[in-house]
Structures are given as structure tokens and as C-alpha cells.
PDB file of C-alpha atoms in Angstrom:
ATOM      1  CA  MET A  23      89.017  58.431  -4.653  1.00 59.00           C
ATOM      2  CA  ARG A  24      88.005  54.866  -3.861  1.00 86.00           C
ATOM      3  CA  GLN A  25      84.530  53.638  -4.792  1.00 92.00           C
ATOM      4  CA  PHE A  26      81.774  55.887  -3.429  1.00 96.00           C
ATOM      5  CA  LEU A  27      78.195  54.947  -4.290  1.00 98.00           C
ATOM      6  CA  ILE A  28      75.085  57.115  -4.231  1.00 98.00           C
ATOM      7  CA  VAL A  29      71.806  55.242  -4.769  1.00 98.00           C
ATOM      8  CA  THR A  30      69.053  57.728  -5.574  1.00 98.00           C
ATOM      9  CA  ALA A  31      65.313  57.474  -6.078  1.00 98.00           C
ATOM     10  CA  ASP A  32      63.908  60.116  -8.408  1.00 96.00           C
ATOM     11  CA  ASP A  33      60.347  61.490  -8.390  1.00 96.00           C
ATOM     12  CA  PHE A  34      59.980  61.659  -4.602  1.00 98.00           C
ATOM     13  CA  GLY A  35      56.560  63.231  -4.071  1.00 97.00           C
ATOM     14  CA  LEU A  36      55.031  62.157  -7.379  1.00 95.00           C
ATOM     15  CA  HIS A  37      52.724  59.564  -5.794  1.00 95.00           C
ATOM     16  CA  GLU A  38      52.236  58.142  -2.312  1.00 96.00           C
ATOM     17  CA  SER A  39      53.300  54.695  -3.525  1.00 96.00           C
ATOM     18  CA  VAL A  40      56.596  56.252  -4.647  1.00 97.00           C
ATOM     19  CA  ASN A  41      57.026  57.809  -1.212  1.00 98.00           C
ATOM     20  CA  GLU A  42      56.225  54.525   0.510  1.00 98.00           C
ATOM     21  CA  ALA A  43      58.801  52.695  -1.602  1.00 97.00           C
ATOM     22  CA  ILE A  44      61.443  55.302  -0.833  1.00 98.00           C
ATOM     23  CA  GLU A  45      60.757  55.011   2.877  1.00 98.00           C
ATOM     24  CA  GLN A  46      61.041  51.210   2.730  1.00 98.00           C
ATOM     25  CA  ALA A  47      64.233  51.326   0.676  1.00 98.00           C
ATOM     26  CA  SER A  48      65.818  53.856   3.042  1.00 98.00           C
ATOM     27  CA  ARG A  49      64.935  51.923   6.191  1.00 97.00           C
ATOM     28  CA  LYS A  50      65.532  48.374   4.951  1.00 97.00           C
ATOM     29  CA  GLY A  51      67.460  48.620   1.689  1.00 97.00           C
ATOM     30  CA  ILE A  52      70.388  50.318  -0.017  1.00 98.00           C
ATOM     31  CA  LEU A  53      68.763  53.651  -0.914  1.00 98.00           C
ATOM     32  CA  THR A  54      70.828  56.618   0.260  1.00 98.00           C
ATOM     33  CA  ALA A  55      69.200  59.601  -1.470  1.00 98.00           C
ATOM     34  CA  ALA A  56      66.004  60.884  -3.073  1.00 98.00           C
ATOM     35  CA  SER A  57      65.198  63.758  -5.436  1.00 98.00           C
ATOM     36  CA  LEU A  58      62.074  65.667  -4.404  1.00 98.00           C
ATOM     37  CA  MET A  59      59.494  67.088  -6.826  1.00 98.00           C
ATOM     38  CA  VAL A  60      58.294  70.006  -4.721  1.00 98.00           C
ATOM     39  CA  GLY A  61      55.201  70.718  -6.835  1.00 97.00           C
ATOM     40  CA  ALA A  62      54.051  67.113  -7.237  1.00 96.00           C
ATOM     41  CA  PRO A  63      50.749  65.818  -5.785  1.00 95.00           C
ATOM     42  CA  ALA A  64      52.307  63.878  -2.893  1.00 97.00           C
ATOM     43  CA  ALA A  65      55.128  66.311  -2.058  1.00 98.00           C
ATOM     44  CA  ALA A  66      53.820  67.103   1.427  1.00 98.00           C
ATOM     45  CA  ASP A  67      53.663  63.402   2.251  1.00 98.00           C
ATOM     46  CA  ALA A  68      57.220  62.986   0.939  1.00 98.00           C
ATOM     47  CA  VAL A  69      58.529  65.789   3.149  1.00 98.00           C
ATOM     48  CA  ARG A  70      56.793  64.313   6.207  1.00 98.00           C
ATOM     49  CA  ARG A  71      58.427  60.944   5.565  1.00 98.00           C
ATOM     50  CA  ALA A  72      61.831  62.468   4.818  1.00 98.00           C
ATOM     51  CA  ARG A  73      61.893  64.243   8.185  1.00 97.00           C
ATOM     52  CA  ALA A  74      61.618  60.827   9.859  1.00 97.00           C
ATOM     53  CA  LEU A  75      64.389  59.240   7.753  1.00 97.00           C
ATOM     54  CA  PRO A  76      67.728  60.432   9.166  1.00 94.00           C
ATOM     55  CA  ASP A  77      69.807  58.380   6.721  1.00 95.00           C
ATOM     56  CA  LEU A  78      68.044  59.668   3.602  1.00 98.00           C
ATOM     57  CA  ARG A  79      69.765  62.528   1.784  1.00 98.00           C
ATOM     58  CA  VAL A  80      67.219  64.675  -0.084  1.00 98.00           C
ATOM     59  CA  GLY A  81      67.757  66.967  -3.052  1.00 98.00           C
ATOM     60  CA  LEU A  82      65.633  68.991  -5.448  1.00 98.00           C
ATOM     61  CA  HIS A  83      64.283  67.390  -8.628  1.00 98.00           C
ATOM     62  CA  VAL A  84      63.519  70.501 -10.696  1.00 98.00           C
ATOM     63  CA  VAL A  85      60.523  69.902 -12.980  1.00 97.00           C
ATOM     64  CA  LEU A  86      60.413  71.913 -16.216  1.00 95.00           C
ATOM     65  CA  ALA A  87      58.726  69.337 -18.476  1.00 93.00           C
ATOM     66  CA  ASP A  88      56.156  66.558 -18.022  1.00 92.00           C
ATOM     67  CA  GLY A  89      54.981  67.907 -14.691  1.00 93.00           C
ATOM     68  CA  LYS A  90      53.284  70.665 -12.735  1.00 94.00           C
ATOM     69  CA  ALA A  91      54.761  74.088 -12.080  1.00 96.00           C
ATOM     70  CA  VAL A  92      54.918  75.676  -8.637  1.00 97.00           C
ATOM     71  CA  LEU A  93      54.018  79.224  -9.710  1.00 98.00           C
ATOM     72  CA  GLU A  94      50.527  80.304 -10.671  1.00 97.00           C
ATOM     73  CA  PRO A  95      49.869  79.612 -14.386  1.00 96.00           C
ATOM     74  CA  SER A  96      49.098  83.268 -15.052  1.00 96.00           C
ATOM     75  CA  LEU A  97      52.668  84.174 -14.104  1.00 97.00           C
ATOM     76  CA  ILE A  98      54.310  81.700 -16.494  1.00 97.00           C
ATOM     77  CA  PRO A  99      52.110  81.402 -19.624  1.00 96.00           C
ATOM     78  CA  GLY A 100      55.177  80.769 -21.772  1.00 95.00           C
ATOM     79  CA  ILE A 101      56.127  77.556 -19.971  1.00 94.00           C
ATOM     80  CA  ALA A 102      52.870  76.135 -18.552  1.00 94.00           C
ATOM     81  CA  ASP A 103      49.259  75.788 -19.645  1.00 95.00           C
ATOM     82  CA  GLY A 104      46.246  77.149 -17.786  1.00 94.00           C
ATOM     83  CA  SER A 105      46.331  74.286 -15.276  1.00 95.00           C
ATOM     84  CA  GLY A 106      50.029  74.755 -14.569  1.00 93.00           C
ATOM     85  CA  HIS A 107      51.069  71.661 -16.512  1.00 94.00           C
ATOM     86  CA  MET A 108      54.328  71.658 -18.488  1.00 93.00           C
ATOM     87  CA  ASP A 109      54.263  69.208 -21.398  1.00 91.00           C
ATOM     88  CA  SER A 110      56.996  66.753 -22.384  1.00 87.00           C
ATOM     89  CA  ARG A 111      57.990  68.302 -25.745  1.00 90.00           C
ATOM     90  CA  MET A 112      61.516  68.928 -24.564  1.00 85.00           C
ATOM     91  CA  PHE A 113      63.098  69.892 -27.884  1.00 87.00           C
ATOM     92  CA  ALA A 114      60.522  72.614 -28.492  1.00 88.00           C
ATOM     93  CA  ARG A 115      60.812  73.758 -24.893  1.00 88.00           C
ATOM     94  CA  GLY A 116      64.591  73.843 -25.138  1.00 86.00           C
ATOM     95  CA  VAL A 117      64.464  76.083 -28.208  1.00 90.00           C
ATOM     96  CA  ARG A 118      62.068  78.481 -26.493  1.00 89.00           C
ATOM     97  CA  TYR A 119      64.129  78.577 -23.290  1.00 89.00           C
ATOM     98  CA  PHE A 120      67.220  79.480 -25.282  1.00 87.00           C
ATOM     99  CA  SER A 121      65.801  81.918 -27.809  1.00 89.00           C
ATOM    100  CA  LEU A 122      62.994  83.888 -26.130  1.00 93.00           C
ATOM    101  CA  PRO A 123      63.971  86.369 -23.389  1.00 92.00           C
ATOM    102  CA  SER A 124      60.418  86.602 -22.032  1.00 94.00           C
ATOM    103  CA  VAL A 125      60.239  82.819 -21.656  1.00 94.00           C
ATOM    104  CA  ARG A 126      63.672  82.731 -20.003  1.00 95.00           C
ATOM    105  CA  LYS A 127      62.438  85.192 -17.372  1.00 97.00           C
ATOM    106  CA  GLN A 128      59.477  82.926 -16.630  1.00 97.00           C
ATOM    107  CA  LEU A 129      61.773  79.895 -16.579  1.00 97.00           C
ATOM    108  CA  GLU A 130      64.070  81.546 -14.048  1.00 97.00           C
ATOM    109  CA  ALA A 131      61.118  82.569 -11.892  1.00 98.00           C
ATOM    110  CA  GLU A 132      59.805  78.990 -11.836  1.00 98.00           C
ATOM    111  CA  ILE A 133      63.212  77.509 -11.024  1.00 98.00           C
ATOM    112  CA  ARG A 134      63.708  80.012  -8.199  1.00 98.00           C
ATOM    113  CA  ALA A 135      60.229  79.210  -6.860  1.00 98.00           C
ATOM    114  CA  GLN A 136      61.073  75.499  -6.760  1.00 98.00           C
ATOM    115  CA  PHE A 137      64.298  76.199  -4.874  1.00 98.00           C
ATOM    116  CA  ALA A 138      62.407  78.422  -2.423  1.00 98.00           C
ATOM    117  CA  THR A 139      59.766  75.735  -1.903  1.00 98.00           C
ATOM    118  CA  PHE A 140      62.460  73.177  -1.140  1.00 98.00           C
ATOM    119  CA  ALA A 141      64.133  75.581   1.302  1.00 98.00           C
ATOM    120  CA  ARG A 142      60.852  75.978   3.201  1.00 97.00           C
ATOM    121  CA  THR A 143      60.781  72.231   3.926  1.00 97.00           C
ATOM    122  CA  GLY A 144      63.747  72.656   6.257  1.00 97.00           C
ATOM    123  CA  LEU A 145      65.400  69.549   4.809  1.00 97.00           C
ATOM    124  CA  ALA A 146      69.168  69.574   4.406  1.00 96.00           C
ATOM    125  CA  PHE A 147      69.996  70.314   0.762  1.00 96.00           C
ATOM    126  CA  ASP A 148      71.935  67.359  -0.684  1.00 96.00           C
ATOM    127  CA  HIS A 149      71.835  67.966  -4.456  1.00 97.00           C
ATOM    128  CA  VAL A 150      69.885  69.345  -7.386  1.00 97.00           C
ATOM    129  CA  ASN A 151      69.037  67.777 -10.739  1.00 97.00           C
ATOM    130  CA  ALA A 152      66.253  68.124 -13.283  1.00 96.00           C
ATOM    131  CA  HIS A 153      63.425  65.821 -14.288  1.00 94.00           C
ATOM    132  CA  LYS A 154      64.357  63.967 -17.491  1.00 92.00           C
ATOM    133  CA  HIS A 155      67.892  65.401 -17.128  1.00 92.00           C
ATOM    134  CA  PHE A 156      66.754  68.703 -18.589  1.00 91.00           C
ATOM    135  CA  HIS A 157      69.675  70.425 -16.852  1.00 92.00           C
ATOM    136  CA  LEU A 158      71.823  69.265 -19.772  1.00 90.00           C
ATOM    137  CA  HIS A 159      70.337  72.320 -21.478  1.00 91.00           C
ATOM    138  CA  PRO A 160      72.941  75.099 -21.032  1.00 92.00           C
ATOM    139  CA  THR A 161      70.348  77.748 -20.173  1.00 94.00           C
ATOM    140  CA  ILE A 162      68.800  75.594 -17.458  1.00 94.00           C
ATOM    141  CA  LEU A 163      72.190  74.544 -16.081  1.00 94.00           C
ATOM    142  CA  GLU A 164      73.324  78.167 -15.795  1.00 95.00           C
ATOM    143  CA  MET A 165      70.191  78.993 -13.822  1.00 96.00           C
ATOM    144  CA  LEU A 166      70.518  75.947 -11.562  1.00 96.00           C
ATOM    145  CA  LEU A 167      74.093  76.887 -10.706  1.00 96.00           C
ATOM    146  CA  ARG A 168      73.360  80.562 -10.128  1.00 96.00           C
ATOM    147  CA  ILE A 169      70.149  80.084  -8.160  1.00 97.00           C
ATOM    148  CA  GLY A 170      71.494  76.986  -6.427  1.00 96.00           C
ATOM    149  CA  ARG A 171      74.388  79.045  -5.084  1.00 94.00           C
ATOM    150  CA  ASP A 172      71.854  81.346  -3.394  1.00 96.00           C
ATOM    151  CA  TYR A 173      70.228  78.359  -1.687  1.00 96.00           C
ATOM    152  CA  GLY A 174      73.360  76.388  -0.832  1.00 93.00           C
ATOM    153  CA  ALA A 175      72.862  73.476  -3.243  1.00 91.00           C
ATOM    154  CA  PRO A 176      76.167  71.573  -2.963  1.00 91.00           C
ATOM    155  CA  ALA A 177      76.002  69.161  -5.899  1.00 96.00           C
ATOM    156  CA  VAL A 178      74.595  68.556  -9.382  1.00 96.00           C
ATOM    157  CA  ARG A 179      74.112  65.231 -11.152  1.00 96.00           C
ATOM    158  CA  ILE A 180      75.970  64.647 -14.422  1.00 95.00           C
ATOM    159  CA  PRO A 181      73.962  62.194 -16.596  1.00 93.00           C
ATOM    160  CA  ALA A 182      77.004  60.416 -18.086  1.00 91.00           C
ATOM    161  CA  GLU A 183      76.511  56.649 -18.329  1.00 92.00           C
ATOM    162  CA  PRO A 184      79.452  54.363 -19.195  1.00 90.00           C
ATOM    163  CA  ALA A 185      79.184  53.016 -22.728  1.00 85.00           C
ATOM    164  CA  TRP A 186      79.708  49.401 -21.650  1.00 83.00           C
ATOM    165  CA  PHE A 187      76.421  49.520 -19.731  1.00 86.00           C
ATOM    166  CA  ALA A 188      74.364  51.698 -22.054  1.00 76.00           C
ATOM    167  CA  GLY A 189      75.358  49.711 -25.138  1.00 61.00           C
ATOM    168  CA  ARG A 190      75.442  46.169 -23.785  1.00 63.00           C
ATOM    169  CA  ASP A 191      73.427  43.406 -25.484  1.00 60.00           C
ATOM    170  CA  GLY A 192      73.696  45.226 -28.802  1.00 51.00           C
ATOM    171  CA  ALA A 193      71.816  48.326 -27.649  1.00 54.00           C
ATOM    172  CA  TRP A 194      73.554  50.522 -30.189  1.00 56.00           C
ATOM    173  CA  ALA A 195      70.843  53.184 -30.154  1.00 59.00           C
ATOM    174  CA  ALA A 196      71.490  53.837 -26.459  1.00 54.00           C
ATOM    175  CA  ARG A 197      75.233  53.997 -27.068  1.00 55.00           C
ATOM    176  CA  ALA A 198      74.711  56.396 -29.982  1.00 60.00           C
ATOM    177  CA  ARG A 199      72.569  58.661 -27.797  1.00 64.00           C
ATOM    178  CA  GLY A 200      75.342  58.693 -25.252  1.00 56.00           C
ATOM    179  CA  MET A 201      77.888  59.698 -27.876  1.00 64.00           C
ATOM    180  CA  LEU A 202      75.656  62.517 -29.126  1.00 71.00           C
ATOM    181  CA  LEU A 203      75.414  63.871 -25.593  1.00 72.00           C
ATOM    182  CA  MET A 204      79.171  63.902 -25.039  1.00 78.00           C
ATOM    183  CA  PRO A 205      79.669  67.586 -26.022  1.00 81.00           C
ATOM    184  CA  TRP A 206      76.911  68.640 -23.612  1.00 80.00           C
ATOM    185  CA  ILE A 207      78.378  66.437 -20.866  1.00 88.00           C
ATOM    186  CA  GLY A 208      81.771  68.028 -21.455  1.00 88.00           C
ATOM    187  CA  LEU A 209      80.292  71.510 -21.199  1.00 88.00           C
ATOM    188  CA  MET A 210      78.432  70.563 -18.033  1.00 91.00           C
ATOM    189  CA  LYS A 211      81.578  69.202 -16.377  1.00 92.00           C
ATOM    190  CA  ALA A 212      83.531  72.333 -17.267  1.00 92.00           C
ATOM    191  CA  ARG A 213      80.828  74.568 -15.790  1.00 91.00           C
ATOM    192  CA  LEU A 214      80.589  72.533 -12.597  1.00 93.00           C
ATOM    193  CA  HIS A 215      84.356  72.556 -12.161  1.00 92.00           C
ATOM    194  CA  ALA A 216      84.463  76.321 -12.703  1.00 93.00           C
ATOM    195  CA  ALA A 217      81.673  76.773 -10.152  1.00 92.00           C
ATOM    196  CA  ARG A 218      83.357  74.341  -7.712  1.00 93.00           C
ATOM    197  CA  VAL A 219      80.170  72.292  -7.452  1.00 94.00           C
ATOM    198  CA  LEU A 220      80.317  68.635  -6.444  1.00 94.00           C
ATOM    199  CA  HIS A 221      79.183  66.046  -8.985  1.00 95.00           C
ATOM    200  CA  ASN A 222      79.331  62.367  -9.794  1.00 96.00           C
ATOM    201  CA  ASP A 223      81.882  60.800 -12.132  1.00 95.00           C
ATOM    202  CA  GLN A 224      79.406  58.428 -13.774  1.00 95.00           C
ATOM    203  CA  ILE A 225      75.788  57.355 -13.499  1.00 96.00           C
ATOM    204  CA  PHE A 226      73.760  54.236 -14.178  1.00 95.00           C
ATOM    205  CA  GLY A 227      70.055  54.171 -15.001  1.00 94.00           C
ATOM    206  CA  LEU A 228      69.781  56.186 -18.211  1.00 90.00           C
ATOM    207  CA  ALA A 229      69.488  53.445 -20.811  1.00 87.00           C
ATOM    208  CA  ASP A 230      67.365  51.278 -18.517  1.00 90.00           C
ATOM    209  CA  SER A 231      65.218  53.953 -16.925  1.00 90.00           C
ATOM    210  CA  GLY A 232      62.330  52.267 -15.163  1.00 88.00           C
ATOM    211  CA  ALA A 233      63.874  48.812 -15.535  1.00 91.00           C
ATOM    212  CA  MET A 234      66.768  48.752 -13.054  1.00 95.00           C
ATOM    213  CA  ASP A 235      66.196  45.309 -11.594  1.00 95.00           C
ATOM    214  CA  GLU A 236      68.341  43.198  -9.265  1.00 97.00           C
ATOM    215  CA  ALA A 237      70.364  41.602 -12.078  1.00 96.00           C
ATOM    216  CA  LYS A 238      71.351  44.967 -13.556  1.00 96.00           C
ATOM    217  CA  ILE A 239      72.400  46.410 -10.225  1.00 97.00           C
ATOM    218  CA  LEU A 240      74.491  43.339  -9.441  1.00 97.00           C
ATOM    219  CA  GLU A 241      76.108  43.703 -12.868  1.00 96.00           C
ATOM    220  CA  ILE A 242      76.969  47.334 -12.096  1.00 96.00           C
ATOM    221  CA  LEU A 243      78.356  46.512  -8.661  1.00 97.00           C
ATOM    222  CA  ALA A 244      80.581  43.792 -10.114  1.00 96.00           C
ATOM    223  CA  ARG A 245      82.223  46.401 -12.372  1.00 95.00           C
ATOM    224  CA  LEU A 246      81.855  49.489 -10.207  1.00 95.00           C
ATOM    225  CA  PRO A 247      84.570  51.986 -11.186  1.00 92.00           C
ATOM    226  CA  ALA A 248      86.594  54.135  -8.834  1.00 93.00           C
ATOM    227  CA  GLY A 249      85.274  57.577  -7.993  1.00 95.00           C
ATOM    228  CA  VAL A 250      81.739  58.770  -7.353  1.00 96.00           C
ATOM    229  CA  THR A 251      79.024  56.660  -8.971  1.00 97.00           C
ATOM    230  CA  GLU A 252      75.311  57.366  -8.828  1.00 98.00           C
ATOM    231  CA  ILE A 253      72.710  54.707  -9.564  1.00 98.00           C
ATOM    232  CA  TYR A 254      69.247  56.187  -9.914  1.00 97.00           C
ATOM    233  CA  LEU A 255      65.935  54.365  -9.937  1.00 97.00           C
ATOM    234  CA  HIS A 256      62.184  54.989  -9.847  1.00 96.00           C
ATOM    235  CA  PRO A 257      60.849  52.678  -7.122  1.00 96.00           C
ATOM    236  CA  ALA A 258      57.207  52.460  -6.084  1.00 95.00           C
ATOM    237  CA  THR A 259      54.884  49.918  -4.508  1.00 94.00           C
ATOM    238  CA  GLU A 260      52.824  49.986  -7.714  1.00 89.00           C
ATOM    239  CA  SER A 261      54.009  49.986 -11.318  1.00 83.00           C
ATOM    240  CA  GLY A 262      53.407  51.686 -14.637  1.00 74.00           C
ATOM    241  CA  ALA A 263      50.564  54.048 -15.434  1.00 80.00           C
ATOM    242  CA  ALA A 264      49.273  53.849 -11.855  1.00 81.00           C
ATOM    243  CA  ILE A 265      52.144  56.210 -11.019  1.00 83.00           C
ATOM    244  CA  ALA A 266      52.014  58.442 -14.103  1.00 82.00           C
ATOM    245  CA  ALA A 267      50.680  58.154 -17.648  1.00 82.00           C
ATOM    246  CA  SER A 268      54.151  58.747 -19.083  1.00 81.00           C
ATOM    247  CA  MET A 269      55.515  55.748 -17.115  1.00 85.00           C
ATOM    248  CA  SER A 270      53.274  52.997 -18.436  1.00 83.00           C
ATOM    249  CA  ALA A 271      56.255  50.759 -19.239  1.00 86.00           C
ATOM    250  CA  TYR A 272      58.149  51.406 -15.985  1.00 89.00           C
ATOM    251  CA  ARG A 273      58.626  48.459 -13.629  1.00 92.00           C
ATOM    252  CA  HIS A 274      58.616  50.453 -10.405  1.00 93.00           C
ATOM    253  CA  LEU A 275      57.944  47.474  -8.147  1.00 94.00           C
ATOM    254  CA  GLU A 276      60.862  45.493  -9.583  1.00 95.00           C
ATOM    255  CA  GLU A 277      63.123  48.441  -8.884  1.00 97.00           C
ATOM    256  CA  LEU A 278      61.929  48.526  -5.278  1.00 97.00           C
ATOM    257  CA  ARG A 279      62.675  44.821  -4.942  1.00 97.00           C
ATOM    258  CA  ALA A 280      66.188  45.446  -6.250  1.00 97.00           C
ATOM    259  CA  LEU A 281      66.743  48.118  -3.604  1.00 98.00           C
ATOM    260  CA  LEU A 282      65.582  45.698  -0.893  1.00 98.00           C
ATOM    261  CA  SER A 283      67.505  42.695  -2.267  1.00 98.00           C
ATOM    262  CA  PRO A 284      69.761  40.869   0.240  1.00 98.00           C
ATOM    263  CA  ARG A 285      71.992  39.870  -2.705  1.00 98.00           C
ATOM    264  CA  VAL A 286      72.526  43.505  -3.633  1.00 98.00           C
ATOM    265  CA  ARG A 287      73.240  44.435  -0.021  1.00 97.00           C
ATOM    266  CA  GLY A 288      75.671  41.536   0.222  1.00 97.00           C
ATOM    267  CA  ALA A 289      77.514  42.632  -2.927  1.00 97.00           C
ATOM    268  CA  ILE A 290      77.957  46.158  -1.567  1.00 97.00           C
ATOM    269  CA  ASP A 291      79.106  45.004   1.861  1.00 96.00           C
ATOM    270  CA  GLY A 292      81.342  42.288   0.442  1.00 95.00           C
ATOM    271  CA  ALA A 293      83.190  44.747  -1.778  1.00 94.00           C
ATOM    272  CA  GLY A 294      83.555  47.318   0.986  1.00 94.00           C
ATOM    273  CA  ILE A 295      81.827  50.010  -1.088  1.00 95.00           C
ATOM    274  CA  VAL A 296      81.231  53.265   0.785  1.00 95.00           C
ATOM    275  CA  CYS A 297      77.676  54.595   0.336  1.00 96.00           C
ATOM    276  CA  GLY A 298      76.019  57.917   1.077  1.00 96.00           C
ATOM    277  CA  GLY A 299      74.738  61.105  -0.481  1.00 96.00           C
ATOM    278  CA  TYR A 300      76.422  64.020  -2.204  1.00 95.00           C
ATOM    279  CA  GLY A 301      76.543  65.899   1.065  1.00 91.00           C
ATOM    280  CA  ASP A 302      78.738  63.157   2.500  1.00 92.00           C
ATOM    281  CA  LEU A 303      81.387  63.972  -0.106  1.00 88.00           C
ATOM    282  CA  ALA A 304      82.045  67.433   1.270  1.00 72.00           C
ATOM    283  CA  GLY A 305      84.595  66.232   3.811  1.00 62.00           C
ATOM    284  CA  ARG A 306      86.332  63.786   1.467  1.00 60.00           C
TER     285      ARG A 306
END
């Protein structure tokens, strides 16, 4: 396949300034897709905006850590606290999800509830992924594929970033993390192929999460490989902790400016790169 580019904004629904940025970047910039947090504080506002954005492809951003659950806390005490919050201790969560049958049942119930909530929006289902790429966990991936089949989810993101980008400028720690994830990436690809689920070939945005500025996107576009590439960002009209406490170092506004950049648009148009969402791959 020739170059096909998906430009996605994660955390749609987290904050109204995120939603506003996504609307701007869809109408005036290069954004083609967004991943919706159905239980987030501004989810209803996000859905309202998405219905008025015909060129925006919307998928489900499943939240199982560092966010709020959809189900009542009393139904899922093994994965959420009394307020419905799920903490960000992903290693500990991953062990519990794998090893405790009672917790797995609650996990599956929460995932199914998030799919059902997305379905009730009436938005066309473009893709599914998980907040903080938690779907790398085999237990979570199996549930996403099985439940996603019931709801017609056509595609899943593979968080595999090329080493030349992750490890540039001597960032050996990022490259090492990528190498450690290779067995999980391989397992994910095999499962998606077996399930005949669409996916990307590579992604950009992992090593520089929250810092995908104009220069980085131009660098990616200059070396864009063949196949399906996803670039994901976290744009907003405000930055840092104003969006979420866990994002104090994120440069959301710079990412929005990159999505609106005439230089970035010119690079895409000049190279003849085809853009869209995962749903646009179905006929290719």
C-alpha cells in the first residue's frame, strides 16, 4: 500500500478545551480522527461536536487506568475506588487483571459498558484503542477483540513506533522501551491478523507524548514510510495540568498549533499523502 496517514487526537471528551482543539483541527487542520473517552467529564460535549464534524472519524478510547469508570463503583470494586476512579498503577493493575478471575469479570463488564456507551452515541465506529496503550496487555486485548466484534469495531491501534524516531537525539531509554515491548507487539499483531481486524503498520507519538510539535511532525512526514501510519497527539486550547493533573508537562497548545500549521499541510499535500481514518481503509 502507498502512504496512508491517520492523524488522531486522543482523550476526546476529557476537557472542553480538548474538544475545542479537536473541532478546530478537524475543520481547519490535518486532524482526521479522534478517540473518545466515553466516561470523561466533557464526553457529552465531545459527542455533540463530533456529530457536526463530518470529516472526523471517531473511535473508542477505552479507559482502564488514570480515569473514571462508566459503571457504578459498587459493581467494580476490584478495578475502581468508591468514586469510580481507576488509578495509574498499571503494572499492579495488569497483574490483577491477569491473575484474579473476579477482577477479570469486573474488567470485562467495564469494557463492555464503555462499548455500549459509545454505541449509544450513534457515531460511526472507526477504531478502538486504550488509554495509555493498556491494550498491549493480552487480557485486555482479548476482551477488546471479542467485545469489539459484537459492536462492529473495525480497527485497533498497534503502538509500534519506529526506532529511528523513538531513539533519535540519543534517547536510548525510549529505544530500549520499544525493544522491550517487541514481544507484546508481535503477539498483538498475530492476534489482530487472526481476528482479521484492521490496524496500523507504525505509529508516531509514543516517545514524545504531549510534545508533538510542528518540527517533529515535519520530520515524520519527510520520512513517512509506506503503509498505514498513525500519528497521535493530545491537542487542547490550554496546556498542562489545566487539562489533567497527570499531564502537567504536556504541551497541548503546541500540538494544536502543529495540527493547524500551513507548513504541515503543505508537506502532506506536496507529497501526495492520502489521509483519513481507519474506516477509510476498509475498501482499500
